[in-house]
Amino acid sequence: MKILVLNSGSSSLKYKLFSEGEAVADGIVEHIGEEGGVKDHREALEIAEKALIRAGAVESFDRLDAVGHRVVHGGERFIEPVRIDSEVIGAIRDLIPLAPLHNPANLEGIEMMKKKVPHVPQVAVFDTAFHQTMPKRSYLYAIPLEFYENYGVRRYGFHGTSHMYIAKKAAERLGKPLKTVNLITLHLGNGASACAIEKGQSVDTSMGFTPLAGLVMGTRSGDIDPEIPVMMEKKGLDADTVLNKQSGLRGLCGENDMRRIQERAAAGDEKSRTALEVYVHRIRHYIGAYMAQLGRVDALVFTAGIGEHSPLVRQMVCRGLEPLGIVLDTKKNADGRRDISAPKSQIRIFVIPTDEELEIALQTEAVLKR
Ligand code: AMP
């Protein structure tokens, strides 16, 4: 089966082609709609198709068996991936108020592909779907209930495809069925989120109504006192811009790339060291909270750019957690091993590379076989 996975953003189109579950080619078209760039998503798809043909990955998009689309927001309606038809397109459009930046761009990719190859089945895989199993006590905010009832204001959570993929992989490593394992998964990339997984299902996650909440990120603040944006607006600032683009690690030390922050901290830069400490402190805060919620935890899992590649962050996160049953093997951690727990660690500690595109391809195939 040849499955094309598309991640259609407002100014970029990421694509990856899978053949019989193996990635065979991928690429990215950037600067869509920007001056001097590609005109629109239709043109971006043409470029992607040509590149894949040149790579010998496919003869033309006509010959694809399916297309899997990453869709950021599925609201409360989509609790699993679905085959796309005009009704589903309408529902994704109705969710635009919840994801004004992302859903329109995702829809653009869907509509263009539908026009181009109307006979090829298309599937939407939602970033929010995995978290739809959260109980009310996790997803409701303590604000007037009308905001939830009338405007859908609640915790949705994101990165669901990634948390689900690494949960499955962690269960395999534990040698247990997914539906029996309790996990704390940490997706630490430019965007970052933590997830509490009970019996294979998401029961809480750190991102919220939007992907701004929770952990400290590259440029996003994560959790803050909700009065702070009110104060920013009073000062004439655009709180949305400050909190999404100028905060997080960048806000604290002027840099959002963890590699450089680590280098600067090692060279004695005080702001970088403090940024690292704030970053790690927040992660530990969530680990503690999720341990309290889950009771028994089988494994703590690190993934994404920082989670997979930063022994320093992993070590700082686990430091002092021995009384909670989390005992890191510092040598295995430094060596970049996949199981970095000490033999006496009650909770296993794993590093599992995430693969959202592969998970989208797998889910797309599963939907077609339903
Ligand atoms: P992602 O969004 O998953 O691509 O992750 C991006 C983040 O991972 C950036 O902050 C990078 O600096 C960080 N990263 C990638 N490689 C390393 C590394 N070897 N050590 C520390 N951070 C890394």
mmCIF file of C-alpha atoms and ligand atoms in Angstrom:
data_model
loop_
_atom_site.group_PDB
_atom_site.id
_atom_site.type_symbol
_atom_site.label_atom_id
_atom_site.label_comp_id
_atom_site.label_asym_id
_atom_site.label_seq_id
_atom_site.Cartn_x
_atom_site.Cartn_y
_atom_site.Cartn_z
ATOM 1 C CA MET A 1 0.000 0.000 0.000
ATOM 2 C CA LYS A 2 1.301 3.447 -0.929
ATOM 3 C CA ILE A 3 0.233 6.093 1.565
ATOM 4 C CA LEU A 4 1.121 9.754 1.335
ATOM 5 C CA VAL A 5 1.159 11.603 4.644
ATOM 6 C CA LEU A 6 0.606 15.345 4.436
ATOM 7 C CA ASN A 7 1.156 17.955 7.098
ATOM 8 C CA SER A 8 -0.189 21.092 5.546
ATOM 9 C CA GLY A 9 0.690 24.264 7.458
ATOM 10 C CA SER A 10 -0.080 27.867 6.641
ATOM 11 C CA SER A 11 3.245 28.461 4.886
ATOM 12 C CA SER A 12 4.691 24.974 4.500
ATOM 13 C CA LEU A 13 3.748 21.528 3.258
ATOM 14 C CA LYS A 14 5.515 18.521 4.732
ATOM 15 C CA TYR A 15 5.091 15.226 2.961
ATOM 16 C CA LYS A 16 6.248 11.670 3.483
ATOM 17 C CA LEU A 17 5.494 8.645 1.385
ATOM 18 C CA PHE A 18 5.095 5.189 2.917
ATOM 19 C CA SER A 19 5.106 1.967 0.970
ATOM 20 C CA GLU A 20 4.027 -1.156 2.880
ATOM 21 C CA GLY A 21 4.603 0.668 6.169
ATOM 22 C CA GLU A 22 8.141 1.804 5.276
ATOM 23 C CA ALA A 23 9.046 5.442 4.668
ATOM 24 C CA VAL A 24 10.433 5.732 1.140
ATOM 25 C CA ALA A 25 10.732 9.472 0.524
ATOM 26 C CA ASP A 26 9.899 12.766 2.141
ATOM 27 C CA GLY A 27 10.309 16.492 1.775
ATOM 28 C CA ILE A 28 9.052 19.928 2.601
ATOM 29 C CA VAL A 29 7.854 22.842 0.488
ATOM 30 C CA GLU A 30 8.281 26.108 2.336
ATOM 31 C CA HIS A 31 7.344 29.786 1.904
ATOM 32 C CA ILE A 32 3.882 29.051 0.531
ATOM 33 C CA GLY A 33 2.049 32.296 -0.171
ATOM 34 C CA GLU A 34 5.105 34.367 0.711
ATOM 35 C CA GLU A 35 6.863 36.837 -1.544
ATOM 36 C CA GLY A 36 9.266 35.047 -3.853
ATOM 37 C CA GLY A 37 7.920 31.689 -2.649
ATOM 38 C CA VAL A 38 5.429 29.153 -3.925
ATOM 39 C CA LYS A 39 2.061 30.663 -4.891
ATOM 40 C CA ASP A 40 -0.336 28.381 -3.043
ATOM 41 C CA HIS A 41 -0.948 24.870 -1.698
ATOM 42 C CA ARG A 42 -1.919 23.617 -5.138
ATOM 43 C CA GLU A 43 1.473 24.584 -6.487
ATOM 44 C CA ALA A 44 3.149 23.105 -3.388
ATOM 45 C CA LEU A 45 1.450 19.772 -4.072
ATOM 46 C CA GLU A 46 2.662 19.850 -7.680
ATOM 47 C CA ILE A 47 6.214 20.386 -6.426
ATOM 48 C CA ALA A 48 5.870 17.554 -3.917
ATOM 49 C CA GLU A 49 4.498 15.223 -6.589
ATOM 50 C CA LYS A 50 7.318 16.012 -8.997
ATOM 51 C CA ALA A 51 9.922 15.452 -6.275
ATOM 52 C CA LEU A 52 8.403 12.078 -5.360
ATOM 53 C CA ILE A 53 8.243 11.024 -9.005
ATOM 54 C CA ARG A 54 11.866 12.068 -9.483
ATOM 55 C CA ALA A 55 12.829 10.046 -6.421
ATOM 56 C CA GLY A 56 11.147 7.043 -8.040
ATOM 57 C CA ALA A 57 8.794 6.767 -5.047
ATOM 58 C CA VAL A 58 5.533 6.913 -7.007
ATOM 59 C CA GLU A 59 4.531 7.210 -10.682
ATOM 60 C CA SER A 60 1.999 9.952 -9.937
ATOM 61 C CA PHE A 61 -0.381 10.907 -7.135
ATOM 62 C CA ASP A 62 -3.064 9.081 -9.145
ATOM 63 C CA ARG A 63 -1.429 5.849 -8.104
ATOM 64 C CA LEU A 64 -1.576 6.453 -4.360
ATOM 65 C CA ASP A 65 -3.712 4.078 -2.298
ATOM 66 C CA ALA A 66 -4.513 6.727 0.284
ATOM 67 C CA VAL A 67 -3.589 10.097 1.713
ATOM 68 C CA GLY A 68 -3.351 10.656 5.470
ATOM 69 C CA HIS A 69 -3.684 14.246 6.641
ATOM 70 C CA ARG A 70 -2.521 15.628 9.942
ATOM 71 C CA VAL A 71 -5.364 17.775 11.237
ATOM 72 C CA VAL A 72 -4.636 19.791 14.349
ATOM 73 C CA HIS A 73 -8.090 20.212 15.857
ATOM 74 C CA GLY A 74 -10.822 17.624 15.956
ATOM 75 C CA GLY A 75 -12.741 19.229 18.811
ATOM 76 C CA GLU A 76 -15.008 16.866 20.752
ATOM 77 C CA ARG A 77 -16.409 15.412 17.565
ATOM 78 C CA PHE A 78 -13.398 13.418 16.388
ATOM 79 C CA ILE A 79 -12.204 10.831 18.848
ATOM 80 C CA GLU A 80 -10.432 8.757 16.218
ATOM 81 C CA PRO A 81 -9.214 9.115 12.620
ATOM 82 C CA VAL A 82 -11.909 9.280 9.936
ATOM 83 C CA ARG A 83 -12.240 8.899 6.222
ATOM 84 C CA ILE A 84 -12.737 12.336 4.700
ATOM 85 C CA ASP A 85 -15.973 13.192 2.920
ATOM 86 C CA SER A 86 -17.769 16.491 2.445
ATOM 87 C CA GLU A 87 -19.477 16.171 5.821
ATOM 88 C CA VAL A 88 -16.108 15.696 7.570
ATOM 89 C CA ILE A 89 -14.687 18.672 5.683
ATOM 90 C CA GLY A 90 -17.605 20.763 6.927
ATOM 91 C CA ALA A 91 -16.984 19.602 10.503
ATOM 92 C CA ILE A 92 -13.272 20.481 10.291
ATOM 93 C CA ARG A 93 -14.293 23.878 8.944
ATOM 94 C CA ASP A 94 -16.721 24.347 11.851
ATOM 95 C CA LEU A 95 -13.776 23.823 14.209
ATOM 96 C CA ILE A 96 -11.784 26.735 12.738
ATOM 97 C CA PRO A 97 -12.674 29.049 15.669
ATOM 98 C CA LEU A 98 -10.803 26.599 17.945
ATOM 99 C CA ALA A 99 -7.708 26.449 15.696
ATOM 100 C CA PRO A 100 -7.743 29.585 13.547
ATOM 101 C CA LEU A 101 -4.163 29.157 12.344
ATOM 102 C CA HIS A 102 -4.011 25.425 11.806
ATOM 103 C CA ASN A 103 -7.333 24.005 10.632
ATOM 104 C CA PRO A 104 -7.652 26.315 7.580
ATOM 105 C CA ALA A 105 -4.170 25.274 6.412
ATOM 106 C CA ASN A 106 -4.954 21.592 7.000
ATOM 107 C CA LEU A 107 -8.189 22.012 5.030
ATOM 108 C CA GLU A 108 -6.312 23.642 2.188
ATOM 109 C CA GLY A 109 -4.204 20.486 1.792
ATOM 110 C CA ILE A 110 -7.296 18.278 1.949
ATOM 111 C CA GLU A 111 -9.272 20.293 -0.605
ATOM 112 C CA MET A 112 -6.380 20.558 -3.055
ATOM 113 C CA MET A 113 -5.677 16.854 -2.861
ATOM 114 C CA LYS A 114 -9.367 16.060 -3.338
ATOM 115 C CA LYS A 115 -9.418 18.170 -6.477
ATOM 116 C CA LYS A 116 -6.232 16.625 -7.771
ATOM 117 C CA VAL A 117 -7.035 12.956 -7.135
ATOM 118 C CA PRO A 118 -10.735 12.663 -6.252
ATOM 119 C CA HIS A 119 -10.711 8.861 -6.407
ATOM 120 C CA VAL A 120 -7.924 8.414 -3.826
ATOM 121 C CA PRO A 121 -9.315 7.883 -0.299
ATOM 122 C CA GLN A 122 -8.254 10.472 2.237
ATOM 123 C CA VAL A 123 -8.123 10.152 5.992
ATOM 124 C CA ALA A 124 -7.901 12.828 8.686
ATOM 125 C CA VAL A 125 -5.802 12.051 11.762
ATOM 126 C CA PHE A 126 -6.372 14.539 14.566
ATOM 127 C CA ASP A 127 -3.797 15.869 17.022
ATOM 128 C CA THR A 128 -6.489 16.149 19.678
ATOM 129 C CA ALA A 129 -8.201 12.760 19.234
ATOM 130 C CA PHE A 130 -6.017 10.693 21.583
ATOM 131 C CA HIS A 131 -6.874 13.026 24.475
ATOM 132 C CA GLN A 132 -10.625 12.719 24.072
ATOM 133 C CA THR A 133 -10.581 10.009 26.748
ATOM 134 C CA MET A 134 -9.744 12.574 29.449
ATOM 135 C CA PRO A 135 -12.294 12.728 32.240
ATOM 136 C CA LYS A 136 -14.178 15.947 32.926
ATOM 137 C CA ARG A 137 -12.093 16.694 36.002
ATOM 138 C CA SER A 138 -9.031 16.920 33.741
ATOM 139 C CA TYR A 139 -10.520 18.835 30.858
ATOM 140 C CA LEU A 140 -12.817 21.403 32.492
ATOM 141 C CA TYR A 141 -11.466 24.790 33.509
ATOM 142 C CA ALA A 142 -12.903 26.375 36.619
ATOM 143 C CA ILE A 143 -14.451 29.287 34.766
ATOM 144 C CA PRO A 144 -18.187 29.849 34.166
ATOM 145 C CA LEU A 145 -19.525 26.673 32.617
ATOM 146 C CA GLU A 146 -21.112 28.646 29.758
ATOM 147 C CA PHE A 147 -17.666 29.050 28.218
ATOM 148 C CA TYR A 148 -17.492 25.293 27.812
ATOM 149 C CA GLU A 149 -21.116 24.864 26.810
ATOM 150 C CA ASN A 150 -21.321 27.764 24.370
ATOM 151 C CA TYR A 151 -17.781 28.160 23.062
ATOM 152 C CA GLY A 152 -16.138 24.797 23.631
ATOM 153 C CA VAL A 153 -13.567 26.234 26.032
ATOM 154 C CA ARG A 154 -11.936 23.213 27.693
ATOM 155 C CA ARG A 155 -8.644 21.355 27.660
ATOM 156 C CA TYR A 156 -8.217 19.509 24.368
ATOM 157 C CA GLY A 157 -4.513 18.698 24.388
ATOM 158 C CA PHE A 158 -2.326 18.251 21.316
ATOM 159 C CA HIS A 159 0.582 16.073 20.108
ATOM 160 C CA GLY A 160 -1.878 13.187 20.476
ATOM 161 C CA THR A 161 -0.457 11.246 17.543
ATOM 162 C CA SER A 162 3.003 11.381 19.088
ATOM 163 C CA HIS A 163 1.886 10.432 22.613
ATOM 164 C CA MET A 164 -0.100 7.532 21.196
ATOM 165 C CA TYR A 165 2.768 6.281 19.052
ATOM 166 C CA ILE A 166 5.291 6.293 21.893
ATOM 167 C CA ALA A 167 2.732 4.758 24.256
ATOM 168 C CA LYS A 168 2.376 1.809 21.881
ATOM 169 C CA LYS A 169 6.153 1.496 21.582
ATOM 170 C CA ALA A 170 6.581 1.724 25.372
ATOM 171 C CA ALA A 171 4.010 -1.036 25.876
ATOM 172 C CA GLU A 172 5.949 -3.211 23.424
ATOM 173 C CA ARG A 173 9.153 -2.574 25.387
ATOM 174 C CA LEU A 174 7.383 -3.447 28.620
ATOM 175 C CA GLY A 175 6.082 -6.601 26.986
ATOM 176 C CA LYS A 176 2.515 -5.794 28.031
ATOM 177 C CA PRO A 177 -0.663 -4.975 26.117
ATOM 178 C CA LEU A 178 -1.159 -1.218 25.695
ATOM 179 C CA LYS A 179 -4.490 -1.363 27.499
ATOM 180 C CA THR A 180 -2.795 -2.479 30.706
ATOM 181 C CA VAL A 181 0.003 0.067 30.975
ATOM 182 C CA ASN A 182 0.244 3.362 32.864
ATOM 183 C CA LEU A 183 2.725 5.848 31.470
ATOM 184 C CA ILE A 184 3.935 9.399 31.717
ATOM 185 C CA THR A 185 5.020 10.511 28.250
ATOM 186 C CA LEU A 186 7.072 13.652 27.657
ATOM 187 C CA HIS A 187 7.123 15.106 24.149
ATOM 188 C CA LEU A 188 9.937 17.660 24.409
ATOM 189 C CA GLY A 189 10.481 19.378 21.076
ATOM 190 C CA ASN A 190 10.092 22.980 20.056
ATOM 191 C CA GLY A 191 6.533 22.516 21.239
ATOM 192 C CA ALA A 192 6.307 20.371 24.351
ATOM 193 C CA SER A 193 3.686 18.481 26.278
ATOM 194 C CA ALA A 194 3.338 15.844 28.960
ATOM 195 C CA CYS A 195 0.650 13.188 29.029
ATOM 196 C CA ALA A 196 -0.701 10.910 31.756
ATOM 197 C CA ILE A 197 -1.737 7.599 30.236
ATOM 198 C CA GLU A 198 -3.843 5.134 32.215
ATOM 199 C CA LYS A 199 -4.503 1.699 30.769
ATOM 200 C CA GLY A 200 -3.312 2.950 27.392
ATOM 201 C CA GLN A 201 -5.605 5.992 27.357
ATOM 202 C CA SER A 202 -4.858 9.665 27.840
ATOM 203 C CA VAL A 203 -6.318 10.839 31.148
ATOM 204 C CA ASP A 204 -4.557 14.186 31.344
ATOM 205 C CA THR A 205 -2.191 16.312 29.303
ATOM 206 C CA SER A 206 -0.391 19.601 29.787
ATOM 207 C CA MET A 207 -1.492 21.475 26.676
ATOM 208 C CA GLY A 208 -4.940 22.925 27.013
ATOM 209 C CA PHE A 209 -7.522 24.837 25.048
ATOM 210 C CA THR A 210 -4.581 25.792 22.837
ATOM 211 C CA PRO A 211 -1.010 24.485 22.472
ATOM 212 C CA LEU A 212 0.202 27.423 24.576
ATOM 213 C CA ALA A 213 -0.461 25.800 27.949
ATOM 214 C CA GLY A 214 1.653 23.494 30.067
ATOM 215 C CA LEU A 215 5.393 23.009 29.755
ATOM 216 C CA VAL A 216 7.919 25.723 28.967
ATOM 217 C CA MET A 217 8.571 25.577 25.203
ATOM 218 C CA GLY A 218 10.970 27.115 22.701
ATOM 219 C CA THR A 219 9.054 30.375 22.396
ATOM 220 C CA ARG A 220 5.785 29.597 24.230
ATOM 221 C CA SER A 221 5.295 30.389 27.895
ATOM 222 C CA GLY A 222 3.365 27.325 28.957
ATOM 223 C CA ASP A 223 1.423 27.781 32.211
ATOM 224 C CA ILE A 224 1.325 31.271 33.657
ATOM 225 C CA ASP A 225 -0.889 33.220 36.011
ATOM 226 C CA PRO A 226 -3.953 34.056 33.890
ATOM 227 C CA GLU A 227 -3.819 37.706 34.976
ATOM 228 C CA ILE A 228 -0.504 38.214 33.181
ATOM 229 C CA PRO A 229 -1.932 38.626 29.643
ATOM 230 C CA VAL A 230 -4.485 41.070 31.045
ATOM 231 C CA MET A 231 -1.615 43.128 32.425
ATOM 232 C CA MET A 232 0.278 42.901 29.104
ATOM 233 C CA GLU A 233 -2.723 44.138 27.155
ATOM 234 C CA LYS A 234 -3.086 47.041 29.588
ATOM 235 C CA LYS A 235 0.495 47.973 28.730
ATOM 236 C CA GLY A 236 -0.501 48.050 25.057
ATOM 237 C CA LEU A 237 1.229 44.789 24.163
ATOM 238 C CA ASP A 238 -0.272 42.010 22.105
ATOM 239 C CA ALA A 239 -0.311 39.219 24.698
ATOM 240 C CA ASP A 240 -0.845 36.573 22.030
ATOM 241 C CA THR A 241 2.427 37.498 20.324
ATOM 242 C CA VAL A 242 4.398 37.874 23.558
ATOM 243 C CA LEU A 243 3.228 34.525 24.973
ATOM 244 C CA ASN A 244 3.491 32.482 21.773
ATOM 245 C CA LYS A 245 6.559 33.956 20.093
ATOM 246 C CA GLN A 246 8.653 35.834 22.648
ATOM 247 C CA SER A 247 8.344 33.686 25.736
ATOM 248 C CA GLY A 248 9.447 30.210 26.818
ATOM 249 C CA LEU A 249 13.183 29.566 26.637
ATOM 250 C CA ARG A 250 13.629 32.476 24.258
ATOM 251 C CA GLY A 251 11.926 34.852 26.651
ATOM 252 C CA LEU A 252 14.128 33.727 29.505
ATOM 253 C CA CYS A 253 17.520 33.690 27.794
ATOM 254 C CA GLY A 254 17.115 35.031 24.247
ATOM 255 C CA GLU A 255 17.557 31.628 22.638
ATOM 256 C CA ASN A 256 15.099 28.837 21.854
ATOM 257 C CA ASP A 257 17.460 26.168 20.525
ATOM 258 C CA MET A 258 18.209 23.788 23.393
ATOM 259 C CA ARG A 259 21.608 22.844 21.973
ATOM 260 C CA ARG A 260 22.835 26.420 22.150
ATOM 261 C CA ILE A 261 21.248 26.957 25.561
ATOM 262 C CA GLN A 262 23.147 23.961 26.900
ATOM 263 C CA GLU A 263 26.393 25.205 25.385
ATOM 264 C CA ARG A 264 25.933 28.661 26.854
ATOM 265 C CA ALA A 265 24.937 27.295 30.244
ATOM 266 C CA ALA A 266 28.059 25.114 30.251
ATOM 267 C CA ALA A 267 30.150 28.186 29.396
ATOM 268 C CA GLY A 268 28.755 29.908 32.494
ATOM 269 C CA ASP A 269 25.933 31.996 31.026
ATOM 270 C CA GLU A 270 23.637 32.635 33.979
ATOM 271 C CA LYS A 271 20.455 33.339 31.994
ATOM 272 C CA SER A 272 20.798 30.126 29.993
ATOM 273 C CA ARG A 273 21.366 28.125 33.163
ATOM 274 C CA THR A 274 18.291 29.633 34.774
ATOM 275 C CA ALA A 275 16.211 29.003 31.626
ATOM 276 C CA LEU A 276 17.217 25.345 31.778
ATOM 277 C CA GLU A 277 16.259 25.158 35.430
ATOM 278 C CA VAL A 278 12.838 26.727 34.846
ATOM 279 C CA TYR A 279 12.302 24.381 31.898
ATOM 280 C CA VAL A 280 13.132 21.282 33.920
ATOM 281 C CA HIS A 281 11.259 22.444 37.026
ATOM 282 C CA ARG A 282 8.003 22.604 35.053
ATOM 283 C CA ILE A 283 8.489 19.116 33.638
ATOM 284 C CA ARG A 284 9.058 17.727 37.146
ATOM 285 C CA HIS A 285 5.950 19.527 38.347
ATOM 286 C CA TYR A 286 3.901 17.580 35.795
ATOM 287 C CA ILE A 287 5.623 14.273 36.566
ATOM 288 C CA GLY A 288 4.651 14.686 40.217
ATOM 289 C CA ALA A 289 1.092 15.633 39.331
ATOM 290 C CA TYR A 290 0.665 12.693 36.983
ATOM 291 C CA MET A 291 2.165 10.237 39.452
ATOM 292 C CA ALA A 292 -0.437 11.366 41.953
ATOM 293 C CA GLN A 293 -3.183 10.870 39.374
ATOM 294 C CA LEU A 294 -2.011 7.517 38.066
ATOM 295 C CA GLY A 295 -0.855 5.864 41.268
ATOM 296 C CA ARG A 296 1.059 3.109 39.535
ATOM 297 C CA VAL A 297 3.368 4.173 36.703
ATOM 298 C CA ASP A 298 5.091 1.565 34.520
ATOM 299 C CA ALA A 299 7.325 3.887 32.530
ATOM 300 C CA LEU A 300 8.417 7.465 32.018
ATOM 301 C CA VAL A 301 9.044 8.115 28.329
ATOM 302 C CA PHE A 302 11.103 10.869 26.701
ATOM 303 C CA THR A 303 10.626 11.800 23.050
ATOM 304 C CA ALA A 304 11.066 14.535 20.374
ATOM 305 C CA GLY A 305 14.129 16.724 19.689
ATOM 306 C CA ILE A 306 15.103 17.460 23.291
ATOM 307 C CA GLY A 307 13.668 14.306 24.874
ATOM 308 C CA GLU A 308 15.517 12.081 22.414
ATOM 309 C CA HIS A 309 18.794 13.955 22.193
ATOM 310 C CA SER A 310 19.517 15.737 25.444
ATOM 311 C CA PRO A 311 21.037 13.521 28.143
ATOM 312 C CA LEU A 312 21.466 16.665 30.242
ATOM 313 C CA VAL A 313 17.752 17.509 30.286
ATOM 314 C CA ARG A 314 16.825 13.878 31.013
ATOM 315 C CA GLN A 315 19.299 13.773 33.862
ATOM 316 C CA MET A 316 18.083 17.059 35.331
ATOM 317 C CA VAL A 317 14.471 15.859 35.067
ATOM 318 C CA CYS A 318 15.181 12.591 36.896
ATOM 319 C CA ARG A 319 17.560 13.981 39.525
ATOM 320 C CA GLY A 320 16.308 13.340 43.044
ATOM 321 C CA LEU A 321 13.273 11.328 41.965
ATOM 322 C CA GLU A 322 14.668 8.077 43.392
ATOM 323 C CA PRO A 323 12.215 8.120 46.331
ATOM 324 C CA LEU A 324 9.416 8.095 43.719
ATOM 325 C CA GLY A 325 10.852 4.977 42.067
ATOM 326 C CA ILE A 326 12.516 6.791 39.167
ATOM 327 C CA VAL A 327 16.198 5.835 39.103
ATOM 328 C CA LEU A 328 18.216 6.880 36.076
ATOM 329 C CA ASP A 329 21.296 4.962 34.937
ATOM 330 C CA THR A 330 23.533 7.946 34.210
ATOM 331 C CA LYS A 331 25.883 5.958 31.990
ATOM 332 C CA LYS A 332 23.123 4.482 29.829
ATOM 333 C CA ASN A 333 21.598 7.962 29.647
ATOM 334 C CA ALA A 334 24.866 9.529 28.522
ATOM 335 C CA ASP A 335 25.437 6.713 26.012
ATOM 336 C CA GLY A 336 22.098 7.428 24.338
ATOM 337 C CA ARG A 337 20.575 4.035 25.163
ATOM 338 C CA ARG A 338 16.838 3.460 24.752
ATOM 339 C CA ASP A 339 16.235 2.018 28.218
ATOM 340 C CA ILE A 340 17.999 4.378 30.603
ATOM 341 C CA SER A 341 16.631 3.088 33.890
ATOM 342 C CA ALA A 342 18.850 1.574 36.571
ATOM 343 C CA PRO A 343 18.010 -2.067 37.367
ATOM 344 C CA LYS A 344 16.497 -1.023 40.709
ATOM 345 C CA SER A 345 14.225 1.620 39.130
ATOM 346 C CA GLN A 346 10.598 0.664 39.826
ATOM 347 C CA ILE A 347 9.509 2.871 36.954
ATOM 348 C CA ARG A 348 11.267 2.161 33.696
ATOM 349 C CA ILE A 349 12.702 5.161 31.886
ATOM 350 C CA PHE A 350 12.664 4.987 28.091
ATOM 351 C CA VAL A 351 13.883 7.175 25.249
ATOM 352 C CA ILE A 352 11.654 6.460 22.273
ATOM 353 C CA PRO A 353 11.993 8.364 18.997
ATOM 354 C CA THR A 354 8.604 9.609 17.933
ATOM 355 C CA ASP A 355 7.319 9.189 14.388
ATOM 356 C CA GLU A 356 4.100 11.083 13.877
ATOM 357 C CA GLU A 357 4.075 10.520 10.118
ATOM 358 C CA LEU A 358 4.402 6.765 10.488
ATOM 359 C CA GLU A 359 1.593 6.755 13.046
ATOM 360 C CA ILE A 360 -0.593 8.778 10.634
ATOM 361 C CA ALA A 361 0.199 6.274 7.867
ATOM 362 C CA LEU A 362 -0.662 3.340 10.158
ATOM 363 C CA GLN A 363 -3.908 4.950 11.270
ATOM 364 C CA THR A 364 -4.810 5.822 7.679
ATOM 365 C CA GLU A 365 -4.341 2.200 6.671
ATOM 366 C CA ALA A 366 -6.394 1.036 9.667
ATOM 367 C CA VAL A 367 -9.282 3.352 8.721
ATOM 368 C CA LEU A 368 -9.332 1.987 5.174
ATOM 369 C CA LYS A 369 -9.474 -1.558 6.488
ATOM 370 C CA ARG A 370 -12.306 -0.800 8.912
HETATM 371 P P1 AMP B 1 11.687 19.062 17.520
HETATM 372 O O1 AMP B 1 10.637 20.149 17.546
HETATM 373 O O2 AMP B 1 11.178 17.754 18.023
HETATM 374 O O3 AMP B 1 12.412 18.974 16.222
HETATM 375 O O4 AMP B 1 12.799 19.509 18.600
HETATM 376 C C1 AMP B 1 13.545 20.684 18.449
HETATM 377 C C2 AMP B 1 14.355 20.929 19.704
HETATM 378 O O5 AMP B 1 15.239 19.816 19.944
HETATM 379 C C3 AMP B 1 15.244 22.156 19.618
HETATM 380 O O6 AMP B 1 15.168 22.895 20.827
HETATM 381 C C4 AMP B 1 16.643 21.576 19.486
HETATM 382 O O7 AMP B 1 17.609 22.426 20.019
HETATM 383 C C5 AMP B 1 16.510 20.307 20.312
HETATM 384 N N1 AMP B 1 17.595 19.367 20.027
HETATM 385 C C6 AMP B 1 17.841 18.694 18.882
HETATM 386 N N2 AMP B 1 18.978 17.980 19.006
HETATM 387 C C7 AMP B 1 19.463 18.209 20.248
HETATM 388 C C8 AMP B 1 20.597 17.760 20.994
HETATM 389 N N3 AMP B 1 21.492 16.935 20.452
HETATM 390 N N4 AMP B 1 20.744 18.216 22.268
HETATM 391 C C9 AMP B 1 19.863 19.055 22.817
HETATM 392 N N5 AMP B 1 18.775 19.517 22.170
HETATM 393 C C10 AMP B 1 18.558 19.096 20.919
#
